[in-house]
mmCIF file of C-alpha atoms in Angstrom:
data_model
loop_
_atom_site.group_PDB
_atom_site.id
_atom_site.type_symbol
_atom_site.label_atom_id
_atom_site.label_comp_id
_atom_site.label_asym_id
_atom_site.label_seq_id
_atom_site.Cartn_x
_atom_site.Cartn_y
_atom_site.Cartn_z
ATOM 1 C CA GLU A 1 -23.390 -23.983 -9.183
ATOM 2 C CA ALA A 2 -20.849 -23.074 -6.521
ATOM 3 C CA GLN A 3 -19.544 -19.639 -7.271
ATOM 4 C CA VAL A 4 -18.548 -16.022 -6.371
ATOM 5 C CA THR A 5 -20.379 -13.425 -8.126
ATOM 6 C CA GLN A 6 -19.564 -9.701 -8.272
ATOM 7 C CA ASN A 7 -21.578 -6.721 -9.419
ATOM 8 C CA PRO A 8 -21.271 -4.669 -11.475
ATOM 9 C CA ARG A 9 -18.762 -6.154 -13.787
ATOM 10 C CA TYR A 10 -17.951 -2.756 -15.320
ATOM 11 C CA LEU A 11 -18.343 0.706 -13.757
ATOM 12 C CA ILE A 12 -17.309 4.137 -14.909
ATOM 13 C CA THR A 13 -17.763 6.969 -12.446
ATOM 14 C CA VAL A 14 -16.516 10.314 -11.425
ATOM 15 C CA THR A 15 -14.327 11.494 -8.622
ATOM 16 C CA GLY A 16 -16.008 11.793 -5.374
ATOM 17 C CA LYS A 17 -19.268 9.866 -6.121
ATOM 18 C CA LYS A 18 -19.781 6.985 -3.709
ATOM 19 C CA LEU A 19 -19.947 3.528 -5.012
ATOM 20 C CA THR A 20 -20.367 -0.072 -3.835
ATOM 21 C CA VAL A 21 -19.214 -3.252 -5.516
ATOM 22 C CA THR A 22 -21.024 -6.183 -4.299
ATOM 23 C CA CYS A 23 -19.530 -9.764 -3.765
ATOM 24 C CA SER A 24 -21.536 -12.893 -2.953
ATOM 25 C CA GLN A 25 -20.709 -16.572 -2.561
ATOM 26 C CA ASN A 26 -22.901 -19.613 -2.266
ATOM 27 C CA MET A 27 -20.489 -22.027 -0.816
ATOM 28 C CA ASN A 28 -20.838 -21.145 2.889
ATOM 29 C CA HIS A 29 -17.307 -19.987 3.071
ATOM 30 C CA GLU A 30 -16.098 -18.178 6.263
ATOM 31 C CA TYR A 31 -13.327 -16.234 4.583
ATOM 32 C CA MET A 32 -13.770 -13.447 2.052
ATOM 33 C CA SER A 33 -11.250 -11.034 0.528
ATOM 34 C CA TRP A 34 -10.931 -8.215 -1.809
ATOM 35 C CA TYR A 35 -7.983 -7.645 -4.272
ATOM 36 C CA ARG A 36 -7.167 -5.085 -6.797
ATOM 37 C CA GLN A 37 -5.112 -5.981 -9.952
ATOM 38 C CA ASP A 38 -2.899 -3.470 -11.623
ATOM 39 C CA PRO A 39 -0.279 -3.974 -14.360
ATOM 40 C CA GLY A 40 3.096 -4.663 -12.901
ATOM 41 C CA LEU A 41 1.919 -4.793 -9.419
ATOM 42 C CA GLY A 42 0.032 -8.085 -9.460
ATOM 43 C CA LEU A 43 -2.714 -8.662 -7.053
ATOM 44 C CA ARG A 44 -2.727 -6.637 -3.807
ATOM 45 C CA GLN A 45 -5.139 -7.258 -0.961
ATOM 46 C CA ILE A 46 -7.449 -4.648 0.183
ATOM 47 C CA TYR A 47 -9.498 -5.994 3.027
ATOM 48 C CA TYR A 48 -10.382 -9.445 4.163
ATOM 49 C CA SER A 49 -12.910 -11.140 6.405
ATOM 50 C CA MET A 50 -12.446 -14.233 8.450
ATOM 51 C CA ASN A 51 -16.103 -14.557 9.433
ATOM 52 C CA VAL A 52 -19.302 -12.436 9.929
ATOM 53 C CA GLU A 53 -18.605 -9.210 11.674
ATOM 54 C CA VAL A 54 -14.763 -9.725 11.592
ATOM 55 C CA THR A 55 -12.836 -7.642 8.976
ATOM 56 C CA ASP A 56 -9.232 -6.664 8.717
ATOM 57 C CA LYS A 57 -6.896 -4.447 6.631
ATOM 58 C CA GLY A 58 -4.899 -5.836 3.809
ATOM 59 C CA ASP A 59 -1.976 -4.330 2.178
ATOM 60 C CA VAL A 60 -3.800 -1.398 0.439
ATOM 61 C CA PRO A 61 -6.816 -0.415 2.482
ATOM 62 C CA GLU A 62 -6.699 3.328 2.172
ATOM 63 C CA GLY A 63 -9.811 4.767 0.403
ATOM 64 C CA TYR A 64 -11.837 1.663 0.847
ATOM 65 C CA LYS A 65 -14.350 0.234 3.398
ATOM 66 C CA VAL A 66 -15.973 -3.158 3.642
ATOM 67 C CA SER A 67 -18.727 -4.802 5.835
ATOM 68 C CA ARG A 68 -19.502 -8.411 6.537
ATOM 69 C CA LYS A 69 -23.029 -8.563 8.019
ATOM 70 C CA GLU A 70 -23.877 -11.770 6.333
ATOM 71 C CA LYS A 71 -21.707 -14.742 5.588
ATOM 72 C CA ARG A 72 -22.490 -14.717 1.880
ATOM 73 C CA ASN A 73 -21.856 -11.026 1.144
ATOM 74 C CA PHE A 74 -18.784 -8.865 1.406
ATOM 75 C CA PRO A 75 -19.408 -5.443 -0.254
ATOM 76 C CA LEU A 76 -16.513 -3.174 -1.151
ATOM 77 C CA ILE A 77 -17.279 0.509 -0.617
ATOM 78 C CA LEU A 78 -15.508 3.519 -2.173
ATOM 79 C CA GLU A 79 -16.722 6.456 -0.183
ATOM 80 C CA SER A 80 -14.917 9.065 -2.372
ATOM 81 C CA PRO A 81 -13.410 7.362 -5.332
ATOM 82 C CA SER A 82 -10.299 8.931 -6.895
ATOM 83 C CA PRO A 83 -8.596 8.124 -10.199
ATOM 84 C CA ASN A 84 -5.775 6.245 -8.544
ATOM 85 C CA GLN A 85 -8.643 3.693 -7.574
ATOM 86 C CA THR A 86 -9.165 2.822 -11.333
ATOM 87 C CA SER A 87 -8.312 -0.845 -11.375
ATOM 88 C CA LEU A 88 -9.632 -4.398 -11.776
ATOM 89 C CA TYR A 89 -11.047 -5.646 -8.474
ATOM 90 C CA PHE A 90 -11.447 -9.372 -7.588
ATOM 91 C CA CYS A 91 -13.386 -10.821 -4.714
ATOM 92 C CA ALA A 92 -12.505 -14.260 -3.295
ATOM 93 C CA SER A 93 -13.614 -16.710 -0.679
ATOM 94 C CA SER A 94 -12.321 -19.903 0.909
ATOM 95 C CA PRO A 95 -13.301 -22.147 3.824
ATOM 96 C CA THR A 96 -11.133 -21.805 6.907
ATOM 97 C CA THR A 97 -10.033 -25.350 6.501
ATOM 98 C CA SER A 98 -8.245 -24.531 3.208
ATOM 99 C CA PHE A 99 -6.044 -21.836 1.792
ATOM 100 C CA GLU A 100 -7.601 -22.467 -1.726
ATOM 101 C CA GLN A 101 -9.362 -19.322 -2.754
ATOM 102 C CA TYR A 102 -12.329 -19.094 -5.211
ATOM 103 C CA PHE A 103 -12.407 -15.982 -7.166
ATOM 104 C CA GLY A 104 -15.241 -13.812 -8.673
ATOM 105 C CA PRO A 105 -15.183 -12.646 -12.255
ATOM 106 C CA GLY A 106 -13.702 -9.300 -11.610
ATOM 107 C CA THR A 107 -15.030 -5.665 -11.601
ATOM 108 C CA ARG A 108 -13.414 -3.161 -13.884
ATOM 109 C CA LEU A 109 -13.678 0.185 -12.342
ATOM 110 C CA THR A 110 -12.779 3.446 -14.051
ATOM 111 C CA VAL A 111 -12.830 6.704 -12.098
ATOM 112 C CA THR A 112 -12.581 9.965 -14.084
ATOM 113 C CA ALA B 1 9.034 -7.507 3.932
ATOM 114 C CA GLN B 2 8.743 -9.157 0.648
ATOM 115 C CA ARG B 3 6.973 -12.546 0.920
ATOM 116 C CA VAL B 4 7.101 -14.015 -2.615
ATOM 117 C CA THR B 5 9.110 -13.023 -5.691
ATOM 118 C CA GLN B 6 8.402 -13.762 -9.233
ATOM 119 C CA PRO B 7 11.416 -12.191 -10.957
ATOM 120 C CA GLU B 8 9.932 -12.322 -14.486
ATOM 121 C CA LYS B 9 7.077 -10.086 -15.494
ATOM 122 C CA LEU B 10 7.049 -11.343 -18.970
ATOM 123 C CA LEU B 11 8.106 -14.694 -20.378
ATOM 124 C CA SER B 12 7.939 -15.854 -24.051
ATOM 125 C CA VAL B 13 8.621 -19.377 -25.184
ATOM 126 C CA PHE B 14 7.967 -21.081 -28.590
ATOM 127 C CA LYS B 15 5.287 -23.848 -28.655
ATOM 128 C CA GLY B 16 6.868 -27.212 -27.738
ATOM 129 C CA ALA B 17 9.649 -25.640 -25.799
ATOM 130 C CA PRO B 18 10.159 -26.256 -22.021
ATOM 131 C CA VAL B 19 8.853 -23.426 -19.722
ATOM 132 C CA GLU B 20 9.718 -22.610 -16.133
ATOM 133 C CA LEU B 21 8.226 -19.772 -14.065
ATOM 134 C CA LYS B 22 10.233 -18.858 -11.227
ATOM 135 C CA CYS B 23 8.907 -18.189 -7.680
ATOM 136 C CA ASN B 24 10.979 -17.573 -4.548
ATOM 137 C CA TYR B 25 9.477 -17.167 -1.078
ATOM 138 C CA SER B 26 10.691 -15.778 2.081
ATOM 139 C CA TYR B 27 9.197 -18.022 4.621
ATOM 140 C CA SER B 28 10.635 -20.359 7.250
ATOM 141 C CA GLY B 29 9.357 -24.022 7.477
ATOM 142 C CA SER B 30 7.321 -25.556 4.724
ATOM 143 C CA PRO B 31 4.501 -23.320 3.624
ATOM 144 C CA GLU B 32 1.592 -24.728 1.528
ATOM 145 C CA LEU B 33 2.239 -23.042 -1.776
ATOM 146 C CA PHE B 34 -0.129 -22.475 -4.624
ATOM 147 C CA TRP B 35 0.044 -21.475 -8.282
ATOM 148 C CA TYR B 36 -2.909 -19.806 -9.748
ATOM 149 C CA VAL B 37 -3.699 -18.964 -13.475
ATOM 150 C CA GLN B 38 -5.564 -16.244 -15.089
ATOM 151 C CA TYR B 39 -6.422 -16.913 -18.752
ATOM 152 C CA SER B 40 -7.506 -13.869 -20.990
ATOM 153 C CA ARG B 41 -10.601 -12.146 -19.608
ATOM 154 C CA GLN B 42 -11.178 -14.957 -17.085
ATOM 155 C CA ARG B 43 -11.036 -15.061 -13.363
ATOM 156 C CA LEU B 44 -8.170 -16.474 -11.277
ATOM 157 C CA GLN B 45 -8.236 -20.179 -10.800
ATOM 158 C CA LEU B 46 -6.209 -22.656 -8.929
ATOM 159 C CA LEU B 47 -3.726 -24.447 -11.091
ATOM 160 C CA LEU B 48 -1.983 -26.579 -8.541
ATOM 161 C CA ARG B 49 -0.771 -26.795 -5.109
ATOM 162 C CA HIS B 50 2.415 -28.425 -3.926
ATOM 163 C CA ILE B 51 0.917 -30.393 -1.099
ATOM 164 C CA SER B 52 -1.060 -32.489 -3.609
ATOM 165 C CA ARG B 53 2.059 -33.143 -5.695
ATOM 166 C CA GLU B 54 0.027 -33.635 -8.775
ATOM 167 C CA SER B 55 0.388 -32.581 -12.403
ATOM 168 C CA ILE B 56 -2.319 -30.305 -13.864
ATOM 169 C CA LYS B 57 -2.444 -29.539 -17.578
ATOM 170 C CA GLY B 58 1.097 -30.994 -17.742
ATOM 171 C CA PHE B 59 2.464 -28.545 -15.178
ATOM 172 C CA THR B 60 4.476 -29.417 -12.081
ATOM 173 C CA ALA B 61 5.955 -27.513 -9.261
ATOM 174 C CA ASP B 62 8.479 -28.806 -6.745
ATOM 175 C CA LEU B 63 9.137 -27.201 -3.390
ATOM 176 C CA ASN B 64 12.896 -26.590 -2.852
ATOM 177 C CA LYS B 65 13.315 -25.718 0.795
ATOM 178 C CA GLY B 66 17.040 -25.165 0.497
ATOM 179 C CA GLU B 67 16.554 -22.574 -2.272
ATOM 180 C CA THR B 68 13.118 -21.482 -0.969
ATOM 181 C CA SER B 69 11.603 -21.812 -4.424
ATOM 182 C CA PHE B 70 8.460 -23.246 -6.012
ATOM 183 C CA HIS B 71 9.210 -22.987 -9.666
ATOM 184 C CA LEU B 72 6.415 -24.034 -12.075
ATOM 185 C CA LYS B 73 7.457 -26.301 -14.980
ATOM 186 C CA LYS B 74 6.207 -27.770 -18.045
ATOM 187 C CA PRO B 75 8.262 -29.760 -20.576
ATOM 188 C CA PHE B 76 6.328 -28.725 -23.715
ATOM 189 C CA ALA B 77 4.510 -25.496 -23.826
ATOM 190 C CA GLN B 78 1.172 -25.151 -25.704
ATOM 191 C CA GLU B 79 -0.508 -22.059 -26.993
ATOM 192 C CA GLU B 80 -3.302 -22.450 -24.505
ATOM 193 C CA ASP B 81 -0.811 -21.957 -21.832
ATOM 194 C CA SER B 82 -0.644 -18.465 -22.632
ATOM 195 C CA ALA B 83 -1.779 -16.650 -19.375
ATOM 196 C CA MET B 84 -0.823 -14.746 -16.269
ATOM 197 C CA TYR B 85 0.537 -17.023 -13.616
ATOM 198 C CA TYR B 86 0.681 -16.114 -9.915
ATOM 199 C CA CYS B 87 2.612 -17.897 -7.135
ATOM 200 C CA ALA B 88 0.850 -17.669 -3.859
ATOM 201 C CA PRO B 89 2.205 -18.681 -0.446
ATOM 202 C CA PRO B 90 -0.086 -18.450 2.620
ATOM 203 C CA ASP B 91 -0.059 -15.891 5.532
ATOM 204 C CA GLN B 92 1.748 -17.444 8.467
ATOM 205 C CA THR B 93 0.011 -15.333 11.045
ATOM 206 C CA GLY B 94 -3.166 -17.442 11.306
ATOM 207 C CA ALA B 95 -5.355 -15.673 8.838
ATOM 208 C CA ASN B 96 -6.622 -17.494 5.713
ATOM 209 C CA ASN B 97 -4.780 -15.040 3.474
ATOM 210 C CA LEU B 98 -2.672 -15.894 0.408
ATOM 211 C CA PHE B 99 0.017 -13.492 -0.600
ATOM 212 C CA PHE B 100 0.127 -13.167 -4.368
ATOM 213 C CA GLY B 101 3.451 -12.554 -6.194
ATOM 214 C CA THR B 102 3.456 -9.856 -8.979
ATOM 215 C CA GLY B 103 2.735 -12.459 -11.550
ATOM 216 C CA THR B 104 4.320 -13.707 -14.812
ATOM 217 C CA ARG B 105 2.750 -13.209 -18.044
ATOM 218 C CA LEU B 106 3.573 -16.218 -20.248
ATOM 219 C CA THR B 107 3.190 -16.117 -24.106
ATOM 220 C CA VAL B 108 3.603 -19.101 -26.078
ATOM 221 C CA ILE B 109 4.626 -18.284 -29.671
ATOM 222 C CA PRO B 110 3.179 -20.548 -32.186
#
């Protein structure tokens, strides 16, 4: 089944403890992206990647890192999480021939 | 610069009533616009794109270049339409990005 997967789905952590949220897609898509969803603010893009080893900042990249070593994986790294990064995170992918994006199930992160 | 505006954060309609979710964009030319929907506790999924000019689940959206709008409409709302709706125009700089509006939460009252 073609899909985008994220792990973990739920995470509660403490301020300053490094964490990684994984994202994987099995559709051979070149493009991948991370968003955070907050009430009243909608979806805001954190980082995106047009292909392997190519990443760019979105609208809210501060406090986040990403890497794209393989086509299928696009992990989101929080080196030193803070409470303002408590949010619902979505990963998405698409082929470069289309703007249609396929979304993962979301990761709900709470930083205390 | 604001790329897309969804003026209503919340919208409630009664079952069977018409519904219109507004979307205005600030682009030149004819962008390929999308509507995405997020049902409760589910991932975002594509609802429709204007280029296909199709009707999905009874919803349609017409691109109005003069008003730079792409409003989503349905003549008779159903309870299962209750969800979060996002209008999404694409990045015009060459990247594959979509820019999502702030979303409108639609509640259909039985």
